[in-house]
Coordinates of C-alpha atoms and ligand atoms in Angstrom, one line a residue:
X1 CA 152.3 33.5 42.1
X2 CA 153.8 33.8 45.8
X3 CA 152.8 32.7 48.7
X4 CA 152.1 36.3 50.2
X5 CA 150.0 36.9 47.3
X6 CA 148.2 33.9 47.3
X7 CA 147.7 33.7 50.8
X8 CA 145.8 37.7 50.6
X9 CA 144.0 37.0 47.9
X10 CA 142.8 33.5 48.9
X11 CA 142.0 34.9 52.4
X12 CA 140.2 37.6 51.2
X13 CA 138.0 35.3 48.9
X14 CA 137.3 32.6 51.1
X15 CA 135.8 35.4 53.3
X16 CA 134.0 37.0 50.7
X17 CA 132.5 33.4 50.0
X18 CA 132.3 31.5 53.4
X19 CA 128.4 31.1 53.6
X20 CA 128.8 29.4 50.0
X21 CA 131.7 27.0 51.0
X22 CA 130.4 26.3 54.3
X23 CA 128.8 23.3 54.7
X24 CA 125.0 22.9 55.3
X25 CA 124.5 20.2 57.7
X26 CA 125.6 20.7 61.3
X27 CA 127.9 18.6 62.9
X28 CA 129.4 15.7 61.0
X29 CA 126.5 15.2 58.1
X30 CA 126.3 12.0 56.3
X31 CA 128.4 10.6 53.7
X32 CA 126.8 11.9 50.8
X33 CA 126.3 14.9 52.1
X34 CA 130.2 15.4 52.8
X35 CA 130.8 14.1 49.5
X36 CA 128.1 16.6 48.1
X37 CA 130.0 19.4 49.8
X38 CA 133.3 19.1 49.2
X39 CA 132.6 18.5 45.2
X40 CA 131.2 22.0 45.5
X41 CA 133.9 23.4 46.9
X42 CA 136.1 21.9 44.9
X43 CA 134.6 23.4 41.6
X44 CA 134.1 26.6 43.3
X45 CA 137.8 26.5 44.2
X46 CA 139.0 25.1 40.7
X47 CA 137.0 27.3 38.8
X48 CA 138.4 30.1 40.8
X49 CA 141.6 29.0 40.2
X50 CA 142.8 28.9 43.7
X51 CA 142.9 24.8 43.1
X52 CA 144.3 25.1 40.1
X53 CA 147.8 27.0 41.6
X54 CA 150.7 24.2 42.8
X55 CA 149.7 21.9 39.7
X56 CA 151.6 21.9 36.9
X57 CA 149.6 22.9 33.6
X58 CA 149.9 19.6 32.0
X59 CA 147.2 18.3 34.0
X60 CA 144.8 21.3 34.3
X61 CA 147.2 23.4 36.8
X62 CA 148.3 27.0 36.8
X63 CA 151.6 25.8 38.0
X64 CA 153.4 27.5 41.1
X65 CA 155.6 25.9 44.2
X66 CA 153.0 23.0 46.0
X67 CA 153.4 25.5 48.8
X68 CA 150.6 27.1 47.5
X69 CA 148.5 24.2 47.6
X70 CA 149.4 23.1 51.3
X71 CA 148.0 26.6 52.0
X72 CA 144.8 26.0 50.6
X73 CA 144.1 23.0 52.1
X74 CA 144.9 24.8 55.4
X75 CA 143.0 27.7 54.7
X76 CA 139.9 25.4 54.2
X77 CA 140.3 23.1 57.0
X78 CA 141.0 25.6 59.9
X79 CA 138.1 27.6 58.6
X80 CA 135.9 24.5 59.1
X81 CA 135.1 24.3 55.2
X82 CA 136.5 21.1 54.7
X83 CA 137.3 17.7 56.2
X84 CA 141.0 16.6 55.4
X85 CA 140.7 12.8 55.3
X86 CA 138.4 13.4 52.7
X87 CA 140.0 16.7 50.4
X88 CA 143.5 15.6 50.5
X89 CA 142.8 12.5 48.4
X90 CA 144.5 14.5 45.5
X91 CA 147.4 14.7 47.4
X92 CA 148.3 11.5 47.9
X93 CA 147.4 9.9 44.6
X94 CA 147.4 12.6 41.8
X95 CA 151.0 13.2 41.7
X96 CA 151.9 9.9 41.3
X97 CA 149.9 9.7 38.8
X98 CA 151.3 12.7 36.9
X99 CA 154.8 10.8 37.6
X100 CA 154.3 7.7 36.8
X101 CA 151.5 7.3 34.2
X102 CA 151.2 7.9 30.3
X103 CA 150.5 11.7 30.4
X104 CA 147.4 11.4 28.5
X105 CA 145.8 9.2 31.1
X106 CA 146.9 12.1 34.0
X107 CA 145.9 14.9 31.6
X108 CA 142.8 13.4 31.1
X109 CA 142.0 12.4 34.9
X110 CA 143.6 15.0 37.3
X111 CA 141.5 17.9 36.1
X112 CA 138.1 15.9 37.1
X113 CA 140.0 14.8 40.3
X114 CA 141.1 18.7 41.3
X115 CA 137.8 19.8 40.3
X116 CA 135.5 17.7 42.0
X117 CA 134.0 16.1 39.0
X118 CA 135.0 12.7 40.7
X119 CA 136.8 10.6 43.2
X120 CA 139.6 8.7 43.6
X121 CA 140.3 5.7 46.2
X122 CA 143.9 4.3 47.1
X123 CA 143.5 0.6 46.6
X124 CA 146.4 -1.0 48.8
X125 CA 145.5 -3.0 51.9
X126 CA 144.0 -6.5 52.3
X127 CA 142.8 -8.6 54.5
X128 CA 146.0 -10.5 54.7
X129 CA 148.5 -8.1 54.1
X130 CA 148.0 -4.3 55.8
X131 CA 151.5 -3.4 57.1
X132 CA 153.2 -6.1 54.8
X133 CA 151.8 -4.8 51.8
X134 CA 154.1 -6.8 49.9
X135 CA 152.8 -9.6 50.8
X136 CA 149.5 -8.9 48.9
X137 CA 147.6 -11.2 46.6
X138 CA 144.9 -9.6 44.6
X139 CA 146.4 -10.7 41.2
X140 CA 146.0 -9.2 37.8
X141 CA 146.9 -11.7 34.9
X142 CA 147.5 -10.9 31.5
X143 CA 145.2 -11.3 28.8
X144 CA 145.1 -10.5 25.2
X145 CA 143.5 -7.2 25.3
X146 CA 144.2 -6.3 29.0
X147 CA 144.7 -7.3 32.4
X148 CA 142.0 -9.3 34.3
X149 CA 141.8 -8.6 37.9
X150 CA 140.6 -10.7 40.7
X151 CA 141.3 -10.7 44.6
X152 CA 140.0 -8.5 47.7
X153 CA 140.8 -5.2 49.0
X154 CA 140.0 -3.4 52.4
X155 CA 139.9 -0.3 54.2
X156 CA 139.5 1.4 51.1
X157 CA 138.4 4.6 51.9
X158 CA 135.3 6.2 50.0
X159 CA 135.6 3.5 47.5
X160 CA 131.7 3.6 47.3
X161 CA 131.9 7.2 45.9
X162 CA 135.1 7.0 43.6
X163 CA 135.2 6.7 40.1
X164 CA 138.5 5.4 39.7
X165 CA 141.0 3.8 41.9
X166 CA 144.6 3.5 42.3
X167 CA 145.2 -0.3 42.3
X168 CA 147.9 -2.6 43.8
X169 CA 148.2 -5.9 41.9
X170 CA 150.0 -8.9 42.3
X171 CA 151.5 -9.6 38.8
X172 CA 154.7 -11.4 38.9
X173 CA 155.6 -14.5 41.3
X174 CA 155.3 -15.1 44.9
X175 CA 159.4 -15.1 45.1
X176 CA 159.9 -12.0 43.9
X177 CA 157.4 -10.2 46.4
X178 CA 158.6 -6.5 45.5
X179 CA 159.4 -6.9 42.3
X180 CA 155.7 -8.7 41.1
X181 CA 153.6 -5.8 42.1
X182 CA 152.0 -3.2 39.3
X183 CA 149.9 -0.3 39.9
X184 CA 146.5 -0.2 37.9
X185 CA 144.5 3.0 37.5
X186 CA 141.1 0.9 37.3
X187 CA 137.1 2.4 36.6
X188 CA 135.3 1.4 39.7
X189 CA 132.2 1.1 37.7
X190 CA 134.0 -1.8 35.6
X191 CA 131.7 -5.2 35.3
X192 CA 133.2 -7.2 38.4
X193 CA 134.1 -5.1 41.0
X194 CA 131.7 -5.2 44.0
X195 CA 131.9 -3.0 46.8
X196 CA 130.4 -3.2 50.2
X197 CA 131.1 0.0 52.8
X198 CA 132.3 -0.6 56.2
X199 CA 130.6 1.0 59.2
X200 CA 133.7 2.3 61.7
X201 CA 133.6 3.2 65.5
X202 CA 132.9 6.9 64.7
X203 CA 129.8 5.9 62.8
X204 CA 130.0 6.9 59.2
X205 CA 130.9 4.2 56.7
X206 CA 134.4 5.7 55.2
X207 CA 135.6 2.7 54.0
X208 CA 135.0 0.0 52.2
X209 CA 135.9 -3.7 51.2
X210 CA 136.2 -3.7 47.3
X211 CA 136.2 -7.3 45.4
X212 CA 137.4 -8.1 42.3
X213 CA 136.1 -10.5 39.7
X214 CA 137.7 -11.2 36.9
X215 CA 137.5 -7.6 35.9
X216 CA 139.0 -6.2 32.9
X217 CA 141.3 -3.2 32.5
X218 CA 143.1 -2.1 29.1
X219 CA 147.0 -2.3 29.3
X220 CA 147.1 1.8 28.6
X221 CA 145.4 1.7 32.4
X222 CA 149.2 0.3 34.0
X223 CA 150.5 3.0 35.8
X224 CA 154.7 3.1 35.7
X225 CA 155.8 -0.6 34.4
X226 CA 154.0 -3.5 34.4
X227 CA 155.8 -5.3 37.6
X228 CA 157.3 -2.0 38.7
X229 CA 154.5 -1.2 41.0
X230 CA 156.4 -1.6 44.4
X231 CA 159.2 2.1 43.2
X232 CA 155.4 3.9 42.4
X233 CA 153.6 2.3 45.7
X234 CA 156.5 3.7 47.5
X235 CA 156.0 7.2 46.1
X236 CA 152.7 7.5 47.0
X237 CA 153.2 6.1 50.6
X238 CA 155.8 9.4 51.2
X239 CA 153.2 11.5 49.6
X240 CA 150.5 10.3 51.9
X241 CA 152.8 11.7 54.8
X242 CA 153.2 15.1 53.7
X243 CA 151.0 17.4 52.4
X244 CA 147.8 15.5 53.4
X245 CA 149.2 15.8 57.0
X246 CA 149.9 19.3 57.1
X247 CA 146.0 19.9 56.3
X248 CA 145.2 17.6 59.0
X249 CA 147.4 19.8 61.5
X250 CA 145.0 22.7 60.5
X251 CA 142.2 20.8 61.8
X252 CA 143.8 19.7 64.8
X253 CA 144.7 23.7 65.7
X254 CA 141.2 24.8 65.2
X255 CA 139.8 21.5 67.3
X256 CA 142.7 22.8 70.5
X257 CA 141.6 26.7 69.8
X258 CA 137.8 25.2 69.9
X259 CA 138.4 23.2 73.5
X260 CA 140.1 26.0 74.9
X261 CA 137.4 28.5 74.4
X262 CA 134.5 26.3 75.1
X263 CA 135.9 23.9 77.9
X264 CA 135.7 25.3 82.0
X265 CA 139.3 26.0 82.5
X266 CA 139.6 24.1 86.1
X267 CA 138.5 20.8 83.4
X268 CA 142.1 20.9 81.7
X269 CA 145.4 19.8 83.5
X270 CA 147.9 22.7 82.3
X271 CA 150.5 20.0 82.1
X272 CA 148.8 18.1 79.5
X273 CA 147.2 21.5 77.6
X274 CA 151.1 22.6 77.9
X275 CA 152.1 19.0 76.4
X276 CA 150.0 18.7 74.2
X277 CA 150.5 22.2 73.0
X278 CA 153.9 20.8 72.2
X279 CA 153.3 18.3 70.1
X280 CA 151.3 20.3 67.5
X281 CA 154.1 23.0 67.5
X282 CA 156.8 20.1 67.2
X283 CA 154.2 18.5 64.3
X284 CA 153.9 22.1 62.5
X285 CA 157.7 22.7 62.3
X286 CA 158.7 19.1 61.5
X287 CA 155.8 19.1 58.7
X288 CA 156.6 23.0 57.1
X289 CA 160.1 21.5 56.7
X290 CA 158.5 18.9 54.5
X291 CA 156.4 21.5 52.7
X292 CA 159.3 23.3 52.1
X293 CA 161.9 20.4 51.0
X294 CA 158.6 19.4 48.7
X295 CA 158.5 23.1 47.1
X296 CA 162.0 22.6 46.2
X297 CA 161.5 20.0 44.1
X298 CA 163.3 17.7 46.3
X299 CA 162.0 14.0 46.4
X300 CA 160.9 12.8 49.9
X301 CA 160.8 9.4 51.5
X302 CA 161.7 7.5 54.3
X303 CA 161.9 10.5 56.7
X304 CA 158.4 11.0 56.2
X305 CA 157.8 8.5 58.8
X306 CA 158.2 10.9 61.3
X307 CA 155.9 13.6 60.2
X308 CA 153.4 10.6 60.7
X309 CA 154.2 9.4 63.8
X310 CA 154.4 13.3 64.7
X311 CA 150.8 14.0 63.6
X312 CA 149.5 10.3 65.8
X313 CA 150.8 11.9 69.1
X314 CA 149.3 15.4 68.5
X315 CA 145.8 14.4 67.0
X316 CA 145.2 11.7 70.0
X317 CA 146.6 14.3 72.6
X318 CA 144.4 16.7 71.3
X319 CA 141.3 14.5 70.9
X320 CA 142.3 13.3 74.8
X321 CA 142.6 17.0 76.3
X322 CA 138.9 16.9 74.5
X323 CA 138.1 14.1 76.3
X324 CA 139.1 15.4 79.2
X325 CA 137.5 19.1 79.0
X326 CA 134.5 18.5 77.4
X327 CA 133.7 15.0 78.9
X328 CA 129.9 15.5 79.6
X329 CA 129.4 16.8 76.1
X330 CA 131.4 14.3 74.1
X331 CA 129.6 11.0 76.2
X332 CA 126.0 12.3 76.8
X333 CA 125.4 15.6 74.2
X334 CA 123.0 14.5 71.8
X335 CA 123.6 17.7 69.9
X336 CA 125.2 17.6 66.0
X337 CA 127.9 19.6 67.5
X338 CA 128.6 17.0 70.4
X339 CA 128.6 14.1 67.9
X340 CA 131.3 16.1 65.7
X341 CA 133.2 15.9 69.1
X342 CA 132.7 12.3 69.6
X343 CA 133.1 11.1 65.9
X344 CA 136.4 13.2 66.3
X345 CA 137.2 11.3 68.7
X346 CA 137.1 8.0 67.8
X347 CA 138.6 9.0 64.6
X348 CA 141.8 10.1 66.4
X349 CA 142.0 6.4 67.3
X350 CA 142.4 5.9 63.8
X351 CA 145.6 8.6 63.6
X352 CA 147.9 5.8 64.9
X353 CA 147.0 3.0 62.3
X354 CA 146.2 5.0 58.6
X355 CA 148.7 5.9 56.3
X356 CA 150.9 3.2 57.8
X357 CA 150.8 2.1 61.7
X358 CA 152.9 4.0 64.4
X359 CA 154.8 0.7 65.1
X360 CA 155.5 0.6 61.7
X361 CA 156.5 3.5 61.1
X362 CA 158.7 3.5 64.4
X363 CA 160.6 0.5 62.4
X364 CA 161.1 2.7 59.3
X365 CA 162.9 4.9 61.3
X366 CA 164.7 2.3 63.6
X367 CA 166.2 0.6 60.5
X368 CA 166.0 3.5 57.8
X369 CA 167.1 6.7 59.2
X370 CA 168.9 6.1 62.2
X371 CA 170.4 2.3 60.8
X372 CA 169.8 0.5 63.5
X373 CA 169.5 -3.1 62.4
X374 CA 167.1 -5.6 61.1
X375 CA 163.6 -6.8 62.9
X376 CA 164.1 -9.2 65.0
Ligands
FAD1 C1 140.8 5.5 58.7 C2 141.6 4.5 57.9 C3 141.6 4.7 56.5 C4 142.3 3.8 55.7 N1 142.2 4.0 54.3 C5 142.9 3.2 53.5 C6 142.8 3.3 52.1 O1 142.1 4.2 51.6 N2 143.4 2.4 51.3 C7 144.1 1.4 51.8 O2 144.7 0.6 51.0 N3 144.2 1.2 53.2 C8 143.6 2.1 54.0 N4 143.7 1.9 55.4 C9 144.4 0.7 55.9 C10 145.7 1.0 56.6 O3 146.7 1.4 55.7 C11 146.1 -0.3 57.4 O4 145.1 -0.5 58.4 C12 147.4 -0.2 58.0 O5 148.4 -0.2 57.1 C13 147.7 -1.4 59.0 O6 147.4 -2.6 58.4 P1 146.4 -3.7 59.0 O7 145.1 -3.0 59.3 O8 146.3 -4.8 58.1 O9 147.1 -4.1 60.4 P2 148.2 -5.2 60.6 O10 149.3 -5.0 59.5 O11 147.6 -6.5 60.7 O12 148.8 -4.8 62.0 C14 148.1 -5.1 63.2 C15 149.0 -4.5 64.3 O13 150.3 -5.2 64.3 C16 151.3 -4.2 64.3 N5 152.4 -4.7 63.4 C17 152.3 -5.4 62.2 N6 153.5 -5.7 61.8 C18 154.4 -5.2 62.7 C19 155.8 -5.3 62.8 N7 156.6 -5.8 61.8 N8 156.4 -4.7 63.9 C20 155.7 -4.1 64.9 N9 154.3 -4.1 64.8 C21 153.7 -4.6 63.8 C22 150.7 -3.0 63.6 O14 151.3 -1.8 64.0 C23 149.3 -3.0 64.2 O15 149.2 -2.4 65.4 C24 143.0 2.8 56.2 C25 143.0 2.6 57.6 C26 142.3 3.4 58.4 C27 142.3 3.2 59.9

């Protein structure tokens, strides 16, 4: 399948089907009621087979370039069928799964994933150890039949509605920080694991802190090798900077289109429309470069740092222009449709700090890409 094909056909079928995929709630809707929505989409779109293109077969896909499934993602999100930060979950953790882990366990797992049958959360951050992530200490030990697991996560995003997640444990010793770390594929409804959502500044409980208790999970559950969790951690982070953000840029185009329709046009500064205007263009053509350098099967990394720090400046630009041209509606509407604005906005606060921090990112670059030296 190519992309012109794909792109018709999809087109023509989301707008055939757009009352069923739209979602039912106005505004931003509550958690389960997201959650509700995009598993119905996601069957719709799987059973369709419109989710199924970009995946290769072993794990429920109809194969086809990943192009094909950037598309999608944009097709849904600029069409206001979908939110993102919640549907591009797959895209960050499913294909290093189906790298790193025993193909049964990703032949078994991705389909439910892709299909909506169930959710996955990225298990990384803790209290102590966000941007250092090597530094982290939740600590899985062995056993005779399995790891046991016990330490604290946080920030982990709809951890409260996943069935599995995508684990980062300490295994090995202190002094070998990189080299001590495994990645566990882990049944959040496992005896031991207690989870307690997090209430953010945009008002809907996306994450969660997630504690572990001496839970058990079988050996067969380690995903690449035991202690080699830092080379698959480091494939996910690139992976999180990619596709995922190039269906976030969709939303951020339809948010600008939005403002500029609805907000008086003496509200906007033309400078800062005109700038800001720049930086979703220069985020779009850095970002389809990495679509396209993904569909030909090259492996990415490092560089996608800058897609990331790309995506920050345009989504708080854009979420600022808001700010600025729909002021009395995003403080005082008490509308569904003015808190979608506001929770949008506070959100964008967050663009700078997930999937890695801007300053940290900033260094990646500083000392990866353009060699300039160590911290200091
Ligand atoms: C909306 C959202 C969703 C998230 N979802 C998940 C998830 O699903 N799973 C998960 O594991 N994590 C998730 N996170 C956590 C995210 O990855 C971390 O917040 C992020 O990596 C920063 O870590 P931290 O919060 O511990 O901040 P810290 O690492 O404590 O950093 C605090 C500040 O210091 C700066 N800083 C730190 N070190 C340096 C340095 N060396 N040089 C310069 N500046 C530095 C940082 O840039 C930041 O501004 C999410 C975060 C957000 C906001």
């Amino acid at each position: 399948m190519d992309l012109d094909t794909y792109r018709t056909g999809l087109d023509q079928w989301l707008d055939e089907h757009v009352a069923e995929l739209t979602p039912p709630y106005a505004g931003v809707g509550t958690m389960q009621e997201r959650v509700d929505h995009l598993s119905k989409v996601r069957r719709l779109c799987f059973e369709t087979g419109w989710a199924r293109w970009g995946w290769p077969e072993e794990v429920g896909g109809l194969g086809g370039s990943t192009i094909l499934r950037a598309y999608l993602g944009e097709a849904l999100a600029s069409r206001g069928l979908v939110d993102p930060n919640f549907y591009s979950t797959p895209e960050v953790l499913a294909p290093a799964v189906i790298r790193a882990a025993d193909p049964r366990l990703a032949a078994e797992f991705v389909p439910l994933l892709l299909s909506g049958e169930e959710y996955w959360c990225q298990g990384f951050s803790e209290p102590g150890s966000g941007s250092d992530l090597a530094s982290l200490s939740c600590r899985a030990t062995r056993g005779e039949d399995g790891w046991r697991v016990t330490g604290q996560k946080v920030w982990t995003s709809f951890a409260q509605f996943a069935q599995r997640c995508v684990l980062l444990v300490r295994t090995g010793t202190q002094e070998s920080a990189h080299r001590g770390i495994t990645v566990l594929f882990v049944d959040m409804d496992t005896p031991g694991i207690t989870i307690r959502p997090l209430a953010t500044i945009d008002g809907s409980e996306e994450f969660a802190e997630v504690f572990f208790d001496d839970v058990p999970v079988p050996f067969e559950r380690t995903v690449g090798k035991p202690d080699g969790g830092w080379a698959v951690a480091m494939d996910i982070l690139p992976d999180e900077r990619s596709t995922s953000l190039w269906h976030r840029g969709a939303i951020l185009n339809r948010q600008m289109d939005e403002l500029l329709a609805k907000a008086p046009a003496e509200s906007l500064s033309p400078t800062a429309v005109g700038e800001t205007a720049q930086l979703l263009l220069g985020f779009r053509a850095r970002s389809r470069a990495t679509q396209y350098r993904l569909a030909s099967g090259e492996r990415i990394g490092a560089e996608t740092s800058i897609d990331k720090v790309l995506l920050a400046s345009a989504e708080q630009a854009v979420l600022d222009l808001v700010l600025e041209g729909l002021s009395q509606q995003l403080v005082l509407g008490d509308d569904a449709i003015s808190a979608q604005w506001r929770a949008d906005f506070f959100f964008s606060r967050a663009a700078s700090i997930y999937g890695g921090s801007a300053e940290i990112q900033r260094n990646v670059i500083a000392r990866r890409l353009l060699d300039l030296g160590p911290d200091r």
